[in-house]
Tab-separated table of C-alpha atoms in Angstrom:
chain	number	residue	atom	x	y	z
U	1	UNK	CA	10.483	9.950	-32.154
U	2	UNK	CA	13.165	10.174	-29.506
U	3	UNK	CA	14.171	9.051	-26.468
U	4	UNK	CA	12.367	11.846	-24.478
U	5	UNK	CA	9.575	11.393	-26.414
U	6	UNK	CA	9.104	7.440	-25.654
U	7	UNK	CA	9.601	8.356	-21.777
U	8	UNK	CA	6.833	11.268	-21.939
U	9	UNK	CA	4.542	9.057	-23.607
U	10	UNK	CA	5.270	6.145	-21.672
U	11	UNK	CA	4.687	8.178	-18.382
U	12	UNK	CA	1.697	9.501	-19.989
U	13	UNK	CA	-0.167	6.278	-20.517
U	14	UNK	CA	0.851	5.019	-17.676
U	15	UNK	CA	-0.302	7.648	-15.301
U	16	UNK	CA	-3.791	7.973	-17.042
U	17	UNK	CA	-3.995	4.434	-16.800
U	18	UNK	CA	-3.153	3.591	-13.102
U	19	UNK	CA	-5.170	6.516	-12.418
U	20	UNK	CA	-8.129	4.525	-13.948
U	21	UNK	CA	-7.446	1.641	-12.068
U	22	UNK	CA	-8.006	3.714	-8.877
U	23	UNK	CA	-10.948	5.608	-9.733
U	24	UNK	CA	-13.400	3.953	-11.769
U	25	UNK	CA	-14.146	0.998	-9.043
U	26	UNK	CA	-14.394	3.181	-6.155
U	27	UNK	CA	-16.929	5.745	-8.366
U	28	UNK	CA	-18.818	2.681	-10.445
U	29	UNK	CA	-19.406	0.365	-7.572
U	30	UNK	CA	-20.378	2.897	-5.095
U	31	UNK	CA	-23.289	3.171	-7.248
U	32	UNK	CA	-24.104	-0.050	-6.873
U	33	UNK	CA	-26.414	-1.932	-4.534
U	34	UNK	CA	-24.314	-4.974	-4.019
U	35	UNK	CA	-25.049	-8.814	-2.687
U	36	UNK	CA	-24.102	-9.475	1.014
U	37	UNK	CA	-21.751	-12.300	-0.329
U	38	UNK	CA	-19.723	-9.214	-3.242
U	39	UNK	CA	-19.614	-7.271	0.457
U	40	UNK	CA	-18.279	-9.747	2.448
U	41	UNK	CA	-15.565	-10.463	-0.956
U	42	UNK	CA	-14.842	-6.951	-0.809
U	43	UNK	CA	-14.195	-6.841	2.769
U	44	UNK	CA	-11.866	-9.876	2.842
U	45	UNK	CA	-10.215	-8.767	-0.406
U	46	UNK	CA	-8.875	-5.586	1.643
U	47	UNK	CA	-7.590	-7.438	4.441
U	48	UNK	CA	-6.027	-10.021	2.408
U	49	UNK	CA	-4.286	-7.028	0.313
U	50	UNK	CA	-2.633	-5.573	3.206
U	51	UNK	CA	-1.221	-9.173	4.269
U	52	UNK	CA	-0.447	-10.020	1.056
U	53	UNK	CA	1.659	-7.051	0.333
U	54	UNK	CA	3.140	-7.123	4.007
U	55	UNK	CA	4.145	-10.872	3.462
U	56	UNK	CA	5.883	-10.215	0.331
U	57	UNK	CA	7.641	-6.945	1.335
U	58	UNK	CA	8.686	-8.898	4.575
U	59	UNK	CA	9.782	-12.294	3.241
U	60	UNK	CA	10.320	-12.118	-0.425
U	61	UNK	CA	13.253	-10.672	-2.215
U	62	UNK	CA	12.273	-8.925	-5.408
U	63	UNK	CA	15.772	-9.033	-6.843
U	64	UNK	CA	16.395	-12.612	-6.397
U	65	UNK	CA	12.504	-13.613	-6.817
U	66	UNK	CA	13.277	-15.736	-3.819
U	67	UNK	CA	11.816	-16.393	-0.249
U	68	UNK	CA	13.876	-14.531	2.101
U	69	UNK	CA	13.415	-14.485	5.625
U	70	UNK	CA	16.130	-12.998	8.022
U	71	UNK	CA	16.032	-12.805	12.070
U	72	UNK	CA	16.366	-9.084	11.746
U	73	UNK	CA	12.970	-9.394	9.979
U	74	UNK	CA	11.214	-11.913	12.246
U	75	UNK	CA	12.517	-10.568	15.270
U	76	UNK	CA	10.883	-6.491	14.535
U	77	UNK	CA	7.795	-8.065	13.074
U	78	UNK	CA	7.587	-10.568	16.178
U	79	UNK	CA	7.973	-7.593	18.719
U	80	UNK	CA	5.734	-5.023	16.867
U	81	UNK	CA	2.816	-8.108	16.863
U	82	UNK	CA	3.491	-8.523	20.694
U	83	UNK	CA	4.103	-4.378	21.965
U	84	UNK	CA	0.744	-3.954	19.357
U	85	UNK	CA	-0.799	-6.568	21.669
U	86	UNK	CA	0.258	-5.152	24.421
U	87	UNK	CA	0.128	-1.173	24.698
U	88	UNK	CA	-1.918	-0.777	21.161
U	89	UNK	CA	-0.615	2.377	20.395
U	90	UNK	CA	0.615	2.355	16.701
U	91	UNK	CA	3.775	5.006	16.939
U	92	UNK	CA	5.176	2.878	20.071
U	93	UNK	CA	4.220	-0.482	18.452
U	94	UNK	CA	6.248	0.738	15.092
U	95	UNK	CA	9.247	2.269	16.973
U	96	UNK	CA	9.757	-0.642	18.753
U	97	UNK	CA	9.439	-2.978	15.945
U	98	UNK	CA	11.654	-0.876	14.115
U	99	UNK	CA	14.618	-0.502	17.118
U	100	UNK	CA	14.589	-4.374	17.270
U	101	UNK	CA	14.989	-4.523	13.670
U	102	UNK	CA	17.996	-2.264	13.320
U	103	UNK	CA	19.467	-3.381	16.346
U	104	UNK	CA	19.650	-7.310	14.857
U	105	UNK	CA	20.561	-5.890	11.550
U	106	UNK	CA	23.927	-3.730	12.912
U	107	UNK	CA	24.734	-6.926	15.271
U	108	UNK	CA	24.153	-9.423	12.336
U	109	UNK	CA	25.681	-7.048	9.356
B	30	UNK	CA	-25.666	16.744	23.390
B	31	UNK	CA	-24.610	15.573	20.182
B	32	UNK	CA	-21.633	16.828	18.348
B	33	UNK	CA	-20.914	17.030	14.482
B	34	UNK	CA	-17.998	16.557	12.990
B	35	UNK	CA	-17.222	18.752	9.815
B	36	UNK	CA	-15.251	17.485	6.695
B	37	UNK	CA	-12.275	19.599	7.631
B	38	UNK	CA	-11.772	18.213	11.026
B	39	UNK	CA	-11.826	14.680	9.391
B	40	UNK	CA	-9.309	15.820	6.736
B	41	UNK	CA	-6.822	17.111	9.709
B	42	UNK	CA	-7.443	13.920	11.152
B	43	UNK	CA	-6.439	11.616	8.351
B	44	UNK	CA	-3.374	13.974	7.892
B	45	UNK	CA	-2.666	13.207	11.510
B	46	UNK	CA	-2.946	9.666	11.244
B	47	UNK	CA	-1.061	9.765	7.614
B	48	UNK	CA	1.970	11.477	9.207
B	49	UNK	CA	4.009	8.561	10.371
B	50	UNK	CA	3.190	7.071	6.346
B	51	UNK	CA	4.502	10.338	5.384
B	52	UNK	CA	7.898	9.826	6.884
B	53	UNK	CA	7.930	6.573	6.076
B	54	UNK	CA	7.569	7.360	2.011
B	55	UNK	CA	9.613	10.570	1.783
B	56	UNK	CA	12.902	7.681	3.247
B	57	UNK	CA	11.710	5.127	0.447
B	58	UNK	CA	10.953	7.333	-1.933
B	59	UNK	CA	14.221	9.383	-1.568
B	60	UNK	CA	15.720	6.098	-2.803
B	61	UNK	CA	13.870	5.811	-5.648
B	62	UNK	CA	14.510	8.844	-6.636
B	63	UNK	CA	18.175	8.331	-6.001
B	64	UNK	CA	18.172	5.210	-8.168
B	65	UNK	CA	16.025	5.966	-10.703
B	66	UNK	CA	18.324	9.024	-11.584
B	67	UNK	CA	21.879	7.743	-10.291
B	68	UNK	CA	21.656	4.118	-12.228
B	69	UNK	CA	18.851	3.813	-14.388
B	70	UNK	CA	20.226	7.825	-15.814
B	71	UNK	CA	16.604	9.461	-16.244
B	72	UNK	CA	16.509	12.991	-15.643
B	73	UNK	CA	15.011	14.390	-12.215
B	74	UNK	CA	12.539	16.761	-13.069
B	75	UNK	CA	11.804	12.859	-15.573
B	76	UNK	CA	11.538	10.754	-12.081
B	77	UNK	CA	9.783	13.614	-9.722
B	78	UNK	CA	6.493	14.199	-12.745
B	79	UNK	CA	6.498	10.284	-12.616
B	80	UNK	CA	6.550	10.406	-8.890
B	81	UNK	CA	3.737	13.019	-8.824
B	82	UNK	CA	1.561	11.466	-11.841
B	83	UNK	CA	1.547	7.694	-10.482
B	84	UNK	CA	2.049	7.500	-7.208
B	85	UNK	CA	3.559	4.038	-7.063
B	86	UNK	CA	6.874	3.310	-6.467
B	87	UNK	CA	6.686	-0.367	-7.952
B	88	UNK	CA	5.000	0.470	-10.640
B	89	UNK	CA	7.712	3.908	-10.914
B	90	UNK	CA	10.345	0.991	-11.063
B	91	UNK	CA	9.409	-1.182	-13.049
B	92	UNK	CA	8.245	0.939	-16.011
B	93	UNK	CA	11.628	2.779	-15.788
B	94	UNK	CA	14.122	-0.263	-16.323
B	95	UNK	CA	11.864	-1.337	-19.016
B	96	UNK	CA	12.877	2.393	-20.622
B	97	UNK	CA	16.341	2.323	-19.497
B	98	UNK	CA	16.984	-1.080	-21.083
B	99	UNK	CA	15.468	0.296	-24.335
B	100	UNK	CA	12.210	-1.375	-24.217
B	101	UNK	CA	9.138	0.626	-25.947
B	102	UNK	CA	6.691	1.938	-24.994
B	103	UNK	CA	4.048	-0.090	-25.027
B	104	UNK	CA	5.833	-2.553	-22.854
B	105	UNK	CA	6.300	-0.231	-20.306
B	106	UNK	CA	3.082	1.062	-20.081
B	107	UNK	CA	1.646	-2.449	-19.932
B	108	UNK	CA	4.654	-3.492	-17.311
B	109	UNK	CA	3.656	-0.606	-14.775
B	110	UNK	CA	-0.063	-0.955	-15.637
B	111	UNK	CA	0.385	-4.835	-14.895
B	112	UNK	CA	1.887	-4.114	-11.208
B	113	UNK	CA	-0.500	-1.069	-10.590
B	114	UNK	CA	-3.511	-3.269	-11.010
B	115	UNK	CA	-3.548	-4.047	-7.105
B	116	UNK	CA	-4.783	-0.678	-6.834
B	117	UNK	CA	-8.182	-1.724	-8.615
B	118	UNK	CA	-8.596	-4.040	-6.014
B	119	UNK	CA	-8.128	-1.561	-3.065
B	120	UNK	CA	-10.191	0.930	-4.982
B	121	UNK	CA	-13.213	-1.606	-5.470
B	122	UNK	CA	-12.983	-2.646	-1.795
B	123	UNK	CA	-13.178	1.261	-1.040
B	124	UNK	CA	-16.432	1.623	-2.857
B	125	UNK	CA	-19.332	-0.153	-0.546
B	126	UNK	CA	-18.011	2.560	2.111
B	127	UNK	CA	-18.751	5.455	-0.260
B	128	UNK	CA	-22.563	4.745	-1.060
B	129	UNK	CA	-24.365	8.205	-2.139
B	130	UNK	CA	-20.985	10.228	-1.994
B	131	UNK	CA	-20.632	12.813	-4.233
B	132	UNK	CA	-18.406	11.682	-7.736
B	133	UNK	CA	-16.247	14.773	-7.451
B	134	UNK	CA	-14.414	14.319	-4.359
B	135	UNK	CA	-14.352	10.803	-4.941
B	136	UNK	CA	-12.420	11.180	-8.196
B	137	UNK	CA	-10.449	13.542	-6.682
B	138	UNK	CA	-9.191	11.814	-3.642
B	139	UNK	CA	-8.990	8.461	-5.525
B	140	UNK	CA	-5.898	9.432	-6.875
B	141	UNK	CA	-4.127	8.843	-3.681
B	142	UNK	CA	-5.200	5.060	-3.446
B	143	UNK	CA	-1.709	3.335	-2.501
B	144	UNK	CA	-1.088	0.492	0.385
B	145	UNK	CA	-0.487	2.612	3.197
B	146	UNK	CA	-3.419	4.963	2.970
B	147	UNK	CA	-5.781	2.288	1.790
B	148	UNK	CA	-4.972	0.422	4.581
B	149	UNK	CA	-5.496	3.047	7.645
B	150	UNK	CA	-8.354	4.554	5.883
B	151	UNK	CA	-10.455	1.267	6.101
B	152	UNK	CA	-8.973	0.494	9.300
B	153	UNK	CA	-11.528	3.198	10.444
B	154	UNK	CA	-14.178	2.794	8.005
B	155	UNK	CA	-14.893	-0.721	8.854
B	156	UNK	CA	-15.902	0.761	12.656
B	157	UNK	CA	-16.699	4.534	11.475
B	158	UNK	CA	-18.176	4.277	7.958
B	159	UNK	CA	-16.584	6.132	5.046
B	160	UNK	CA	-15.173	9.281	5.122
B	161	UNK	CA	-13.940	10.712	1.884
B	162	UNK	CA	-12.363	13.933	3.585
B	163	UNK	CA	-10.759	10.982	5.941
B	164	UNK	CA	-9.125	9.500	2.491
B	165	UNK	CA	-8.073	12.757	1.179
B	166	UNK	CA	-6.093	13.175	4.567
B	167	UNK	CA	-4.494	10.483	4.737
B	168	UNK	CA	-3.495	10.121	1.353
B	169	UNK	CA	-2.221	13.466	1.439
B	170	UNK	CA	0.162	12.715	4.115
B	171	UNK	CA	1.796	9.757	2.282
B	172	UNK	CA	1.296	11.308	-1.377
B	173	UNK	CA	3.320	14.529	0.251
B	174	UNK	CA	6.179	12.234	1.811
B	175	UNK	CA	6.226	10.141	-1.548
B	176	UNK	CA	6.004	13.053	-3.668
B	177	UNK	CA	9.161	15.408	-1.739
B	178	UNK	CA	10.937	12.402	-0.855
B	179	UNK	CA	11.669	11.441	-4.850
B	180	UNK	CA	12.286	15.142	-5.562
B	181	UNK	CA	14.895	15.394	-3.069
B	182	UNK	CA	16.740	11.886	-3.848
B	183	UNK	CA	16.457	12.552	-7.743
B	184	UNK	CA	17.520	16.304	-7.010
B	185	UNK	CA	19.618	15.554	-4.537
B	186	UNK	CA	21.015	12.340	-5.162
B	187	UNK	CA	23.418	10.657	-2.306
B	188	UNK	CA	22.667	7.552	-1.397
B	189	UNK	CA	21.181	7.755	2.515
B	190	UNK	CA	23.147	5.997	5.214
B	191	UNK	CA	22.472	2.135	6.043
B	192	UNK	CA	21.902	2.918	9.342
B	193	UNK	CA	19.181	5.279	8.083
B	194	UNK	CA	17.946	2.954	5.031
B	195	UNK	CA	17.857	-0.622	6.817
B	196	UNK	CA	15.431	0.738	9.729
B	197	UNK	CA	13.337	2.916	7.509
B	198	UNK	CA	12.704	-0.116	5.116
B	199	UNK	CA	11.203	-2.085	8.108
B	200	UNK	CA	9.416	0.602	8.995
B	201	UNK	CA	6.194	0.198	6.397
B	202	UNK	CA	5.549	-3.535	6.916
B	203	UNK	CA	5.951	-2.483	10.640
B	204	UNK	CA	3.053	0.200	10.457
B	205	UNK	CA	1.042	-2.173	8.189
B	206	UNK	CA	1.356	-5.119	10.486
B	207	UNK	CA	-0.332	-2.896	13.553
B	208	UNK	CA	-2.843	-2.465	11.306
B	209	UNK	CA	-3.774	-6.310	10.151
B	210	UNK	CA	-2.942	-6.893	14.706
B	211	UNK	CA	-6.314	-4.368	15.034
B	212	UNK	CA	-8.322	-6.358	12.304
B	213	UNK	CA	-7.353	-9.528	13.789
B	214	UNK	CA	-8.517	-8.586	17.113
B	215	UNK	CA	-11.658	-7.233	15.655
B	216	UNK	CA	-12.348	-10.188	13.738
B	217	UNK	CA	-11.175	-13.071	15.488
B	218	UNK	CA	-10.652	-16.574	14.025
B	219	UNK	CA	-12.198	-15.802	10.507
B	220	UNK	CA	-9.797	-12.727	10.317
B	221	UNK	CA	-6.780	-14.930	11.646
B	222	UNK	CA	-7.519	-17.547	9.222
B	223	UNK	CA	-7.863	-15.042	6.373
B	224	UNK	CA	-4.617	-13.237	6.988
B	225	UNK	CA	-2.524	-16.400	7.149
B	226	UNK	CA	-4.073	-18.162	3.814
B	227	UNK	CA	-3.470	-14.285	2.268
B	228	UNK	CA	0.486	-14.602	3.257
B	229	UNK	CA	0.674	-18.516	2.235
B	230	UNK	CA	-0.787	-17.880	-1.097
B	231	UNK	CA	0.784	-14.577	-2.067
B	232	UNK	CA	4.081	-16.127	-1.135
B	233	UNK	CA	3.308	-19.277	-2.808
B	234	UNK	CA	2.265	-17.281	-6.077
B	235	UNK	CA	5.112	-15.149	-5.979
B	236	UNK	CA	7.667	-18.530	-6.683
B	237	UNK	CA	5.403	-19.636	-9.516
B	238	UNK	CA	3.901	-16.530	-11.020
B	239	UNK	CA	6.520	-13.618	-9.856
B	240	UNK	CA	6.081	-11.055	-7.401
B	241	UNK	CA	3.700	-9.189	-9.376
B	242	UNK	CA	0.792	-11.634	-10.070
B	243	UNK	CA	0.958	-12.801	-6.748
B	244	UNK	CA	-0.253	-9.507	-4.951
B	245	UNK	CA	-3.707	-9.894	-7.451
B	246	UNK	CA	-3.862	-13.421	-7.515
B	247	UNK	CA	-2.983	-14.302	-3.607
B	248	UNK	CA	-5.398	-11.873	-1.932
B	249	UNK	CA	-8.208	-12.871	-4.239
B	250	UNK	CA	-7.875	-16.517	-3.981
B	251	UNK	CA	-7.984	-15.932	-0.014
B	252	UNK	CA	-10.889	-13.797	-0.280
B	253	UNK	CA	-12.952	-16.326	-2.660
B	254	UNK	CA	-12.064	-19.068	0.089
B	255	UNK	CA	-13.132	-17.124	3.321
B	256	UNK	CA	-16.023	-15.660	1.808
B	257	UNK	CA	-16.977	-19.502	0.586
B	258	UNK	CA	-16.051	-20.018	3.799
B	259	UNK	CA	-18.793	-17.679	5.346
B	260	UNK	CA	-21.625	-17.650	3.026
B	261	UNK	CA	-21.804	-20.510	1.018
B	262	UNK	CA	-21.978	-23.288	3.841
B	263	UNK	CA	-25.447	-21.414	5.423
């Protein structure tokens, strides 16, 4: 077996299998008549997804597998929180967050 | 006078609301494309079928340094089934919104389960109820940025400019953090308290367990908590 072959197979497997991941909870527990407390789990699970995955793609540096937090970073996140606030529109709140961030990046680079 | 809304308008809605996910991917994505071809040395049309197929950068990633360093296969399948297993998660949270939906579309559309769509699409479910042809949309959008954005940095190749790069990195956790902002002013102190135990302990796992674990282990610990928190004090 070659190299091509180990990569086909390899992609194989894994695409079958993350594909599973994704669709047998969202078909299997649909079905299901679940307890207010799974619900509320489910619910909170979400949210705490989306923060989790925010917090680590904001203040964690994969390479290094070390906390990393930079004033570019908390300065963009701090102003997309407050324009959010402010005018709730998402495309303004990410441009803005994303101006403040590139404009402390060039300065600080 | 009421008014119905049909599937199809709901689909061009979530590919509305995907679009600025859609840009956002194709500038990520175009890097990993770039790197998985320029340094790791897999072939394009390799990296854009992977692209297509899984739908997950991370899991993309990781599978292909295990190759490139001349792991097998097994390991690299279990490596980039290992990181992809946050997508169970978001799938499972998906499902109470999808009571006495057809199967089809739902195994159809689950395929584009990933952090940005999961997170818009039940940023409106949790006030409209689910909407598959919503999912479909907005998946769409991001799959379609993901999807053309590898093929044209593997194809391609060139590594974009930093002044292109840095802001287009930012601007994901950007567009996610509007979204947690609307669920914390939906839910208050409960939601507050749930998003900053989320961050604490997904940081906290990532320095003892890696990156990887964390994003399973964090989220679920907060979740256990708050919904401790909310149900099993009454």
């Amino acid at each position: 077996m070659g190299a091509d072959d180990t990569a086909l197979i390899a992609l194989g497997l894994a695409a079958v299998g993350t594909y599973a991941f994704r669709a047998f909870p969202v078909t299997m527990i649909s079905r299901l008549t679940l307890p207010d407390y799974v619900r509320t789990w489910l619910v909170f699970v979400a949210e705490s997804v989306i923060t989790g995955f925010v917090a680590l793609f904001l203040f964690w540096d994969v390479q290094a597998e070390a906390l990393r937090i930079t004033p570019a970073t908390l300065f963009g996140t701090t102003v997309v929180v407050a324009v959010h606030l402010w005018r709730d529109n998402l495309l303004v709140s990410v441009f803005a967050g994303v101006a403040a961030y590139w404009l402390l990046d060039t300065q600080l680079a | 006078m009421t008014t119905t809304t049909s599937p199809l308008q709901i689909f061009a809605q979530g590919l509305r609301d995907g679009l600025p996910l859609g840009i956002t991917y194709f500038v990520l994505a175009w890097s990993v494309g770039h790197y998985a071809v320029a340094v790791l040395g897999f072939l394009p049309a390799y990296v854009s079928a992977q692209s297509l197929l899984m739908f997950s950068a991370q899991g993309q990633i990781a599978s292909l340094k295990v190759l490139g360093a001349g792991g097998g296969v097994a390991l690299a399948v279990l490596v980039a089934l290992f990181v992809n297993m946050r997508f169970m998660l978001m799938s499972a949270a998906l499902a109470p919104y999808f009571r006495g939906n057809s199967l089809g579309p739902l195994f159809l559309t689950a395929h584009v389960i990933g952090n940005g769509p999961f997170a818009i699409a039940m940023r409106r479910f949790v006030t409209s109820g689910g909407q598959v042809s919503y999912l479909a949309g907005v998946g769409l959008a991001g799959y379609a940025g993901y999807g053309i954005g590898t093929l044209t940095g593997a194809y391609l190749g060139g590594v974009l400019p930093r002044y292109l790069t840095g802001p287009a990195s930012f601007a994901l956790p950007a567009f996610l953090v509007t979204l947690i902002v609307a669920g914390l002013s939906a839910g208050k102190a409960r939601m507050l308290a749930l998003a900053a135990l989320s961050g604490v302990f997904t940081l906290a796992g990532a320095a003892t367990l890696g990156s990887n674990a964390a994003l399973i282990v964090g989220p679920i610990a907060a979740a256990t908590i708050c919904t401790w928190w909310t149900h099993g004090r009454r």
